[in-house]
Short mmCIF file of C-alpha atoms in Angstrom, two decimals:
data_model
loop_
_atom_site.label_atom_id
_atom_site.label_comp_id
_atom_site.label_asym_id
_atom_site.label_seq_id
_atom_site.Cartn_x
_atom_site.Cartn_y
_atom_site.Cartn_z
CA MET A 1 98.94 80.33 103.72
CA LEU A 2 99.39 83.38 105.88
CA ASP A 3 99.80 83.01 109.62
CA ARG A 4 96.36 83.28 111.21
CA LYS A 5 97.68 85.55 113.98
CA PHE A 6 99.27 87.82 111.36
CA ILE A 7 95.92 88.19 109.57
CA LEU A 8 94.11 89.15 112.78
CA GLU A 9 96.79 91.66 113.75
CA ASN A 10 97.04 93.19 110.25
CA ILE A 11 93.45 93.14 109.02
CA GLU A 12 93.61 96.36 107.00
CA ALA A 13 96.91 95.43 105.31
CA VAL A 14 95.59 91.98 104.40
CA ARG A 15 92.35 93.46 103.06
CA GLU A 16 94.24 96.02 100.95
CA ASN A 17 96.58 93.32 99.65
CA CYS A 18 93.59 91.28 98.46
CA VAL A 19 92.30 94.32 96.58
CA HIS A 20 95.67 94.93 94.92
CA ARG A 21 95.85 91.29 93.89
CA CYS A 22 92.30 91.31 92.51
CA VAL A 23 91.26 88.50 94.84
CA GLN A 24 87.78 88.58 96.31
CA VAL A 25 88.08 87.22 99.83
CA ASP A 26 85.83 88.12 102.75
CA VAL A 27 88.53 89.01 105.28
CA ASP A 28 85.94 90.52 107.64
CA ARG A 29 84.05 87.22 107.64
CA PHE A 30 87.30 85.44 108.52
CA VAL A 31 87.83 87.76 111.49
CA ALA A 32 84.23 87.37 112.68
CA LEU A 33 84.45 83.58 112.44
CA GLU A 34 87.75 83.51 114.27
CA ASN A 35 86.30 85.57 117.13
CA GLU A 36 83.27 83.27 117.26
CA ARG A 37 85.55 80.24 117.24
CA LYS A 38 87.54 81.57 120.20
CA THR A 39 84.35 82.27 122.18
CA LEU A 40 82.94 78.82 121.48
CA GLN A 41 86.29 77.18 122.23
CA GLN A 42 86.35 78.83 125.66
CA GLU A 43 82.74 77.81 126.24
CA SER A 44 83.55 74.25 125.20
CA GLU A 45 86.48 74.07 127.62
CA THR A 46 84.29 75.43 130.43
CA ILE A 47 81.51 72.89 129.76
CA ASN A 48 84.00 70.01 129.54
CA ARG A 49 85.49 71.07 132.85
CA GLN A 50 82.03 71.30 134.46
CA ALA A 51 81.05 67.91 133.02
CA ASN A 52 84.20 66.34 134.50
CA GLU A 53 83.50 67.90 137.87
CA VAL A 54 79.90 66.63 137.83
CA SER A 55 81.07 63.16 136.80
CA LYS A 56 83.49 63.03 139.73
CA SER A 57 80.78 64.18 142.13
CA ILE A 58 78.27 61.45 141.25
CA GLY A 59 79.95 58.90 143.49
CA LYS A 60 79.89 61.36 146.38
CA ALA A 61 76.14 62.00 146.18
CA ALA A 62 74.41 61.58 149.56
CA THR A 63 71.16 60.15 148.16
CA PRO A 64 69.97 58.25 145.07
CA GLU A 65 67.93 61.29 144.06
CA GLU A 66 70.98 63.53 144.21
CA ARG A 67 72.97 60.97 142.22
CA GLU A 68 70.33 60.89 139.46
CA ALA A 69 70.15 64.66 139.41
CA ARG A 70 73.89 64.88 138.90
CA LYS A 71 73.73 62.26 136.14
CA GLU A 72 71.09 64.30 134.36
CA GLU A 73 73.18 67.43 134.81
CA GLY A 74 76.21 65.65 133.34
CA LYS A 75 74.16 64.36 130.43
CA ALA A 76 72.87 67.85 129.66
CA LEU A 77 76.39 69.26 129.79
CA ARG A 78 77.70 66.55 127.46
CA GLU A 79 74.88 67.15 124.97
CA LYS A 80 75.62 70.86 125.00
CA GLY A 81 79.30 70.06 124.52
CA VAL A 82 78.48 67.96 121.45
CA GLN A 83 76.41 70.81 119.99
CA ILE A 84 79.26 73.26 120.50
CA ALA A 85 81.76 70.81 118.98
CA GLU A 86 79.57 70.46 115.88
CA LYS A 87 79.30 74.23 115.59
CA LEU A 88 83.06 74.56 116.05
CA SER A 89 83.61 72.03 113.28
CA GLU A 90 81.37 74.01 110.90
CA ILE A 91 83.11 77.27 111.76
CA GLN A 92 86.57 75.70 111.36
CA ALA A 93 85.67 74.34 107.91
CA GLU A 94 84.53 77.78 106.73
CA LEU A 95 87.57 79.41 108.33
CA ASP A 96 89.90 77.00 106.54
CA ASP A 97 88.16 77.63 103.23
CA ILE A 98 88.54 81.41 103.52
CA HIS A 99 92.08 81.05 104.87
CA ARG A 100 93.17 79.09 101.79
CA GLN A 101 91.80 81.84 99.53
CA ILE A 102 93.80 84.65 101.15
CA PRO A 103 96.92 85.25 99.01
CA ASN A 104 100.42 85.82 100.26
CA MET A 105 101.42 89.36 101.12
CA THR A 106 103.20 91.29 98.35
CA HIS A 107 106.70 92.70 98.14
CA PRO A 108 106.51 96.51 98.49
CA ASP A 109 108.44 96.98 95.23
CA ALA A 110 106.06 94.88 93.12
CA PRO A 111 104.10 97.06 90.68
CA ILE A 112 100.42 97.46 91.53
CA GLY A 113 98.21 96.50 88.60
CA VAL A 114 95.35 94.38 87.33
CA ASP A 115 97.03 91.92 84.95
CA ASP A 116 100.17 91.22 82.90
CA LYS A 117 99.73 94.47 80.97
CA ASP A 118 100.81 96.22 84.18
CA ASN A 119 104.03 94.22 84.54
CA LEU A 120 107.10 96.45 84.74
CA GLU A 121 109.98 95.87 82.34
CA LEU A 122 113.27 95.91 84.26
CA MET A 123 115.92 95.01 81.69
CA ARG A 124 116.70 93.32 78.38
CA GLY A 125 118.94 90.32 77.71
CA LYS A 126 122.33 90.43 75.98
CA THR A 127 121.01 89.37 72.57
CA PRO A 128 119.28 92.06 70.46
CA ILE A 129 116.01 91.44 68.65
CA PRO A 130 116.88 89.99 65.21
CA GLU A 131 116.28 91.95 62.04
CA PHE A 132 115.21 89.69 59.19
CA ASP A 133 115.56 90.61 55.51
CA PHE A 134 112.57 88.35 54.83
CA GLU A 135 109.10 87.78 56.32
CA PRO A 136 109.68 85.50 59.34
CA LYS A 137 107.48 82.46 59.85
CA ASP A 138 106.06 81.28 63.14
CA HIS A 139 107.14 77.96 64.64
CA VAL A 140 104.01 76.16 63.45
CA GLU A 141 104.83 76.90 59.80
CA LEU A 142 108.50 76.08 60.37
CA GLY A 143 107.65 72.86 62.17
CA GLN A 144 105.42 71.69 59.34
CA ALA A 145 107.88 72.62 56.61
CA LEU A 146 110.80 70.87 58.33
CA ASP A 147 108.76 67.91 59.64
CA LEU A 148 109.52 68.72 63.29
CA ILE A 149 106.07 68.87 64.90
CA ASP A 150 102.84 67.03 64.09
CA PHE A 151 99.86 68.69 65.76
CA GLU A 152 97.33 66.83 63.61
CA ALA A 153 98.52 63.40 64.72
CA GLY A 154 98.70 64.61 68.32
CA ALA A 155 95.07 65.69 68.13
CA ARG A 156 94.02 62.32 66.65
CA VAL A 157 95.76 60.45 69.45
CA ALA A 158 95.07 62.61 72.49
CA GLY A 159 93.01 65.63 71.42
CA ALA A 160 93.71 69.28 70.68
CA GLY A 161 96.69 70.69 72.55
CA PHE A 162 98.80 67.54 72.20
CA TYR A 163 101.49 66.96 69.58
CA PHE A 164 104.31 64.75 68.36
CA LEU A 165 107.86 66.06 68.21
CA LYS A 166 109.85 64.56 65.35
CA ASN A 167 113.36 64.37 63.96
CA GLU A 168 115.71 67.13 65.18
CA ALA A 169 112.98 68.62 67.40
CA VAL A 170 113.34 65.53 69.61
CA LEU A 171 117.09 66.08 69.84
CA LEU A 172 116.53 69.77 70.61
CA ASP A 173 114.12 68.80 73.39
CA MET A 174 116.75 66.57 74.99
CA ALA A 175 119.51 69.07 74.31
CA LEU A 176 117.66 71.83 76.15
CA GLN A 177 117.13 69.55 79.13
CA MET A 178 120.79 68.52 79.26
CA PHE A 179 122.11 72.03 78.75
CA ALA A 180 119.88 73.43 81.51
CA MET A 181 120.80 70.60 83.90
CA GLN A 182 124.53 70.98 83.26
CA THR A 183 124.27 74.73 83.82
CA LEU A 184 122.48 74.22 87.14
CA LEU A 185 124.74 71.42 88.34
CA LYS A 186 127.70 73.80 88.13
CA GLU A 187 125.84 76.10 90.53
CA GLY A 188 125.24 73.43 93.17
CA PHE A 189 121.69 72.36 92.31
CA VAL A 190 120.81 68.75 93.13
CA PRO A 191 119.32 67.01 90.05
CA MET A 192 116.06 65.12 90.46
CA VAL A 193 113.52 63.34 88.27
CA THR A 194 110.15 63.80 89.96
CA PRO A 195 106.91 61.80 89.90
CA ASP A 196 104.41 62.99 87.30
CA LEU A 197 101.60 62.57 89.83
CA ALA A 198 101.11 64.00 93.30
CA ARG A 199 98.56 63.71 96.07
CA ASN A 200 95.95 66.44 96.04
CA GLU A 201 97.04 67.61 99.50
CA ILE A 202 100.49 68.36 98.02
CA LEU A 203 98.93 70.28 95.12
CA GLN A 204 96.84 72.30 97.57
CA GLY A 205 99.88 72.84 99.76
CA THR A 206 101.84 74.38 96.91
CA GLY A 207 98.87 76.54 95.93
CA PHE A 208 97.29 74.57 93.08
CA ASN A 209 93.60 73.76 93.02
CA PRO A 210 93.05 70.14 91.89
CA ARG A 211 89.26 70.44 91.74
CA GLY A 212 86.61 72.94 90.69
CA ASN A 213 85.62 74.84 87.56
CA GLU A 214 88.73 77.07 87.59
CA THR A 215 91.27 74.27 87.89
CA GLN A 216 94.05 73.81 85.34
CA ILE A 217 94.82 70.36 86.76
CA TYR A 218 94.10 66.92 85.33
CA SER A 219 92.79 64.75 88.19
CA VAL A 220 92.78 60.96 88.27
CA GLU A 221 89.24 59.75 88.88
CA ASN A 222 88.51 57.80 92.08
CA THR A 223 91.94 58.61 93.56
CA ASP A 224 93.53 61.42 95.55
CA LEU A 225 96.11 61.87 92.79
CA SER A 226 96.49 64.46 90.03
CA LEU A 227 98.93 64.97 87.18
CA ILE A 228 101.41 67.69 88.05
CA ALA A 229 101.40 71.04 86.25
CA THR A 230 105.04 71.68 87.15
CA ALA A 231 107.85 69.99 89.08
CA GLU A 232 107.34 72.76 91.65
CA ILE A 233 104.55 70.57 93.06
CA PRO A 234 106.50 67.39 93.89
CA LEU A 235 109.65 69.34 94.77
CA GLY A 236 107.64 71.53 97.13
CA GLY A 237 106.21 68.41 98.74
CA TYR A 238 109.63 66.76 99.09
CA PHE A 239 110.03 67.96 102.68
CA SER A 240 106.32 67.98 103.55
CA GLY A 241 105.96 67.28 107.26
CA LYS A 242 109.75 67.26 107.71
CA MET A 243 112.15 69.16 109.96
CA ILE A 244 115.40 70.48 108.44
CA ASP A 245 118.48 71.57 110.37
CA ALA A 246 119.14 75.25 109.69
CA GLU A 247 122.81 74.71 108.89
CA LEU A 248 121.81 72.62 105.84
CA LEU A 249 120.05 75.58 104.25
CA PRO A 250 119.73 76.80 101.58
CA MET A 251 118.98 73.68 99.53
CA LYS A 252 118.66 73.95 95.76
CA PHE A 253 117.07 71.32 93.52
CA CYS A 254 116.53 71.08 89.77
CA GLY A 255 113.75 68.73 88.77
CA VAL A 256 112.96 67.25 85.38
CA SER A 257 109.32 66.35 84.80
CA HIS A 258 106.49 66.19 82.35
CA CYS A 259 103.89 68.88 82.99
CA PHE A 260 100.16 68.60 82.32
CA ARG A 261 97.76 71.54 82.14
CA THR A 262 94.20 71.80 80.87
CA GLU A 263 94.83 75.40 79.68
CA ALA A 264 91.07 75.92 79.74
CA GLY A 265 89.98 79.02 77.82
CA ALA A 266 93.35 79.63 76.14
CA ALA A 267 92.93 80.59 72.49
CA GLY A 268 94.12 83.04 69.83
CA ARG A 269 97.21 83.40 67.68
CA ALA A 270 99.43 84.24 70.64
CA SER A 271 98.54 80.89 72.20
CA ARG A 272 98.76 78.74 69.10
CA GLY A 273 101.17 75.91 68.48
CA LEU A 274 103.60 75.10 71.28
CA TYR A 275 102.92 78.20 73.36
CA ARG A 276 99.96 76.71 75.26
CA VAL A 277 99.83 72.92 75.22
CA HIS A 278 98.45 70.25 77.51
CA GLN A 279 101.74 68.40 77.98
CA PHE A 280 105.37 69.49 77.90
CA SER A 281 108.70 68.80 79.60
CA LYS A 282 110.38 71.24 81.93
CA VAL A 283 113.46 71.70 84.09
CA GLU A 284 112.38 73.45 87.27
CA MET A 285 114.49 75.04 90.00
CA PHE A 286 113.30 74.86 93.60
CA ALA A 287 114.91 76.15 96.78
CA PHE A 288 114.31 75.80 100.50
CA THR A 289 115.87 78.63 102.52
CA LEU A 290 115.95 80.42 105.83
CA PRO A 291 113.70 83.53 105.85
CA GLU A 292 116.69 85.86 105.65
CA GLN A 293 118.05 83.99 102.61
CA SER A 294 114.99 84.00 100.36
CA GLU A 295 115.27 87.44 98.75
CA GLU A 296 118.86 86.83 97.68
CA MET A 297 117.84 83.38 96.41
CA LEU A 298 115.09 84.93 94.26
CA PHE A 299 117.66 87.05 92.42
CA HIS A 300 119.96 84.03 92.11
CA LEU A 301 117.21 81.98 90.43
CA ARG A 302 116.41 84.89 88.13
CA GLN A 303 120.07 85.15 87.19
CA MET A 304 120.18 81.44 86.35
CA GLU A 305 117.25 81.92 83.97
CA MET A 306 119.00 84.89 82.37
CA ASN A 307 122.26 82.94 82.05
CA ILE A 308 120.49 80.12 80.21
CA PHE A 309 118.74 82.40 77.69
CA ASP A 310 121.80 84.58 77.23
CA ALA A 311 123.80 81.42 76.43
CA LEU A 312 121.10 80.34 73.97
CA LYS A 313 121.31 83.86 72.46
CA ILE A 314 117.57 84.35 72.62
CA PRO A 315 116.39 87.99 72.96
CA TYR A 316 114.33 88.53 76.10
CA ARG A 317 113.18 91.06 78.64
CA VAL A 318 112.74 90.70 82.41
CA VAL A 319 109.53 91.97 83.98
CA ASP A 320 108.51 92.52 87.59
CA THR A 321 105.07 90.90 87.84
CA SER A 322 102.20 93.15 88.86
CA THR A 323 100.06 92.40 91.91
CA GLY A 324 97.06 91.37 89.82
CA ASP A 325 99.14 88.85 87.86
CA LEU A 326 100.72 87.16 90.88
CA GLY A 327 99.65 83.66 91.84
CA GLY A 328 98.35 83.19 95.38
CA PRO A 329 101.59 81.83 96.94
CA ALA A 330 103.99 84.37 95.35
CA TYR A 331 105.36 87.27 97.40
CA ARG A 332 107.27 88.54 94.36
CA LYS A 333 107.71 87.14 90.86
CA PHE A 334 109.91 87.93 87.88
CA ASP A 335 109.15 86.69 84.36
CA LEU A 336 111.48 86.27 81.41
CA GLU A 337 109.68 87.04 78.16
CA ALA A 338 111.43 85.89 74.99
CA TRP A 339 111.11 87.67 71.66
CA MET A 340 108.88 85.62 69.36
CA PRO A 341 109.10 86.81 65.74
CA GLY A 342 106.02 84.79 64.78
CA ARG A 343 103.83 86.98 66.93
CA GLY A 344 106.00 90.09 66.65
CA GLY A 345 106.21 90.48 70.39
CA PHE A 346 107.41 89.03 73.68
CA GLY A 347 105.99 85.90 75.30
CA GLU A 348 106.63 84.45 78.75
CA VAL A 349 109.16 81.61 78.82
CA THR A 350 110.19 81.47 82.49
CA SER A 351 109.13 82.80 85.85
CA THR A 352 110.67 82.73 89.31
CA SER A 353 108.84 83.37 92.57
CA ASN A 354 109.60 83.87 96.24
CA CYS A 355 106.73 82.25 98.13
CA THR A 356 108.18 83.07 101.60
CA ASP A 357 106.58 80.71 104.17
CA TYR A 358 103.21 80.55 102.40
CA GLN A 359 103.69 77.07 100.91
CA ALA A 360 105.77 75.77 103.82
CA ARG A 361 103.00 76.65 106.28
CA ARG A 362 100.52 74.59 104.24
CA LEU A 363 102.95 71.72 103.74
CA ASN A 364 104.36 71.89 107.29
CA CYS A 365 107.98 72.24 106.14
CA ARG A 366 110.05 73.46 109.09
CA TYR A 367 113.60 74.11 110.20
CA ARG A 368 115.24 74.36 113.58
CA ASN A 369 118.28 76.24 114.78
CA LYS A 370 120.90 74.24 116.62
CA GLY A 371 120.63 74.64 120.39
CA GLU A 372 117.22 76.36 120.25
CA LYS A 373 113.84 75.03 121.27
CA GLY A 374 110.97 75.15 118.83
CA SER A 375 110.96 75.37 115.06
CA HIS A 376 110.15 77.78 112.24
CA PHE A 377 108.66 77.56 108.75
CA LEU A 378 111.01 77.41 105.79
CA HIS A 379 110.86 79.79 102.85
CA THR A 380 110.32 78.23 99.41
CA LEU A 381 111.19 79.54 95.96
CA ASN A 382 110.70 78.21 92.45
CA GLY A 383 111.94 79.14 89.01
CA THR A 384 111.70 77.77 85.48
CA ALA A 385 115.10 76.85 84.10
CA ILE A 386 113.58 75.88 80.76
CA ALA A 387 110.05 74.99 79.65
CA ILE A 388 110.95 72.89 76.63
CA SER A 389 107.96 73.70 74.40
CA ARG A 390 108.45 77.45 74.69
CA GLY A 391 112.22 77.09 74.46
CA LEU A 392 111.78 75.20 71.19
CA LEU A 393 109.40 77.86 69.93
CA ALA A 394 111.86 80.67 70.70
CA ILE A 395 114.80 78.86 69.07
CA MET A 396 112.90 77.94 65.92
CA GLU A 397 111.57 81.45 65.35
CA ASN A 398 114.71 83.41 66.26
CA TYR A 399 117.17 81.08 64.49
CA GLN A 400 115.20 80.69 61.24
CA GLN A 401 117.02 81.48 58.00
CA LYS A 402 115.89 82.91 54.67
CA ASP A 403 116.21 79.50 52.97
CA GLY A 404 113.75 78.00 55.50
CA SER A 405 116.39 76.21 57.58
CA ILE A 406 116.96 76.70 61.33
CA LEU A 407 120.40 77.13 62.87
CA ILE A 408 121.12 75.31 66.13
CA PRO A 409 122.40 77.53 68.99
CA ASP A 410 126.13 77.00 69.54
CA VAL A 411 125.71 75.67 73.10
CA LEU A 412 123.27 72.99 71.93
CA ARG A 413 125.23 71.68 68.94
CA PRO A 414 127.25 69.12 70.96
CA TYR A 415 123.96 67.56 72.10
CA VAL A 416 122.09 67.77 68.78
CA GLY A 417 124.98 66.74 66.55
CA VAL A 418 124.20 69.11 63.67
CA GLU A 419 124.59 72.83 63.06
CA ARG A 420 121.43 73.33 61.04
CA ILE A 421 117.99 71.80 60.53
CA GLN A 422 117.13 71.68 56.86
CA ARG A 423 115.42 69.50 54.29
CA ASP A 424 116.54 68.80 50.71
#
């Protein structure tokens, strides 16, 4: 979340930022409540001081009547103090609710827009869009023909949006994970396998809403746990409540996890098959940095994503995400959109975000400089190395052949063990 003092000192900028990000938050109400809170807090401190003074004076009363009068005065002060405390509690709850809704500030270079249609294309990858001398199929058709994906069985077992991977698709899944991990290990990322569940306070700290009509999260009934939507959640919570020495920063992690999302409302041809599913595997990058390191780290994470898709020889473009398409914690976000012949257009396969101190402030992740008093909030960044389901989709559609087979990208062949997926 944003620093409360920053909000009060930059009301107009915060209000304008909410408009640009298409977020309806009553910033003026926040300011009014904060002013009321300060007034009541001062009044509470005054009453508590007066009550203490009266309490000390009871034993010094000259007469029983004076003693009783002071007792009554103390009682009245305490009752008033309780009333103010209750009011303060109500105000603080509403303040916290509004505070959580206020998004991060936005990088001045991010394009202003309403949704992903306003994202700004920055560059293309090294691999050109393929030109087929036949009508290309989408991955659903290819998966059925080559016995790689069973959506029908997945729906019988777990409902729509779930699936079974079969045969070489399983090997491709594992190959993508290993290739991404090996690529990141060479760049100093620490490998981790994360829990698939997290406490709701960790979800909220990283900017995910585990409850409510708009949630994309699967919650576990009668617990404070939810299934994670991305390894960003447990990795972000890794240093929750911790203090890090500045000389250890930056720290880079790559986490392997299953991801679970309700994907409520998603429909249409562009979302069919593996593009929007309720469960998938992912390799996620996450970094903790000093404030002055985070912008450079954002471009480093973006470059890692580009390196992976260039090595896979998948055509893609990089877009600078518009203000209306940014998630609440993101200060700036870049997406990689792979070419998907089945839809005849680009589709998002990775994203990387600089969340500055927005998540760290919620999670209380701090650092301290050697020899200095006090501490500061870390900056956090995340980036998708590979979301397996969409990576599979992109490979199947871009590497399909006229005879119905699918070539395996060169860099994945050592893991898969074959050069081509085909059926007799």
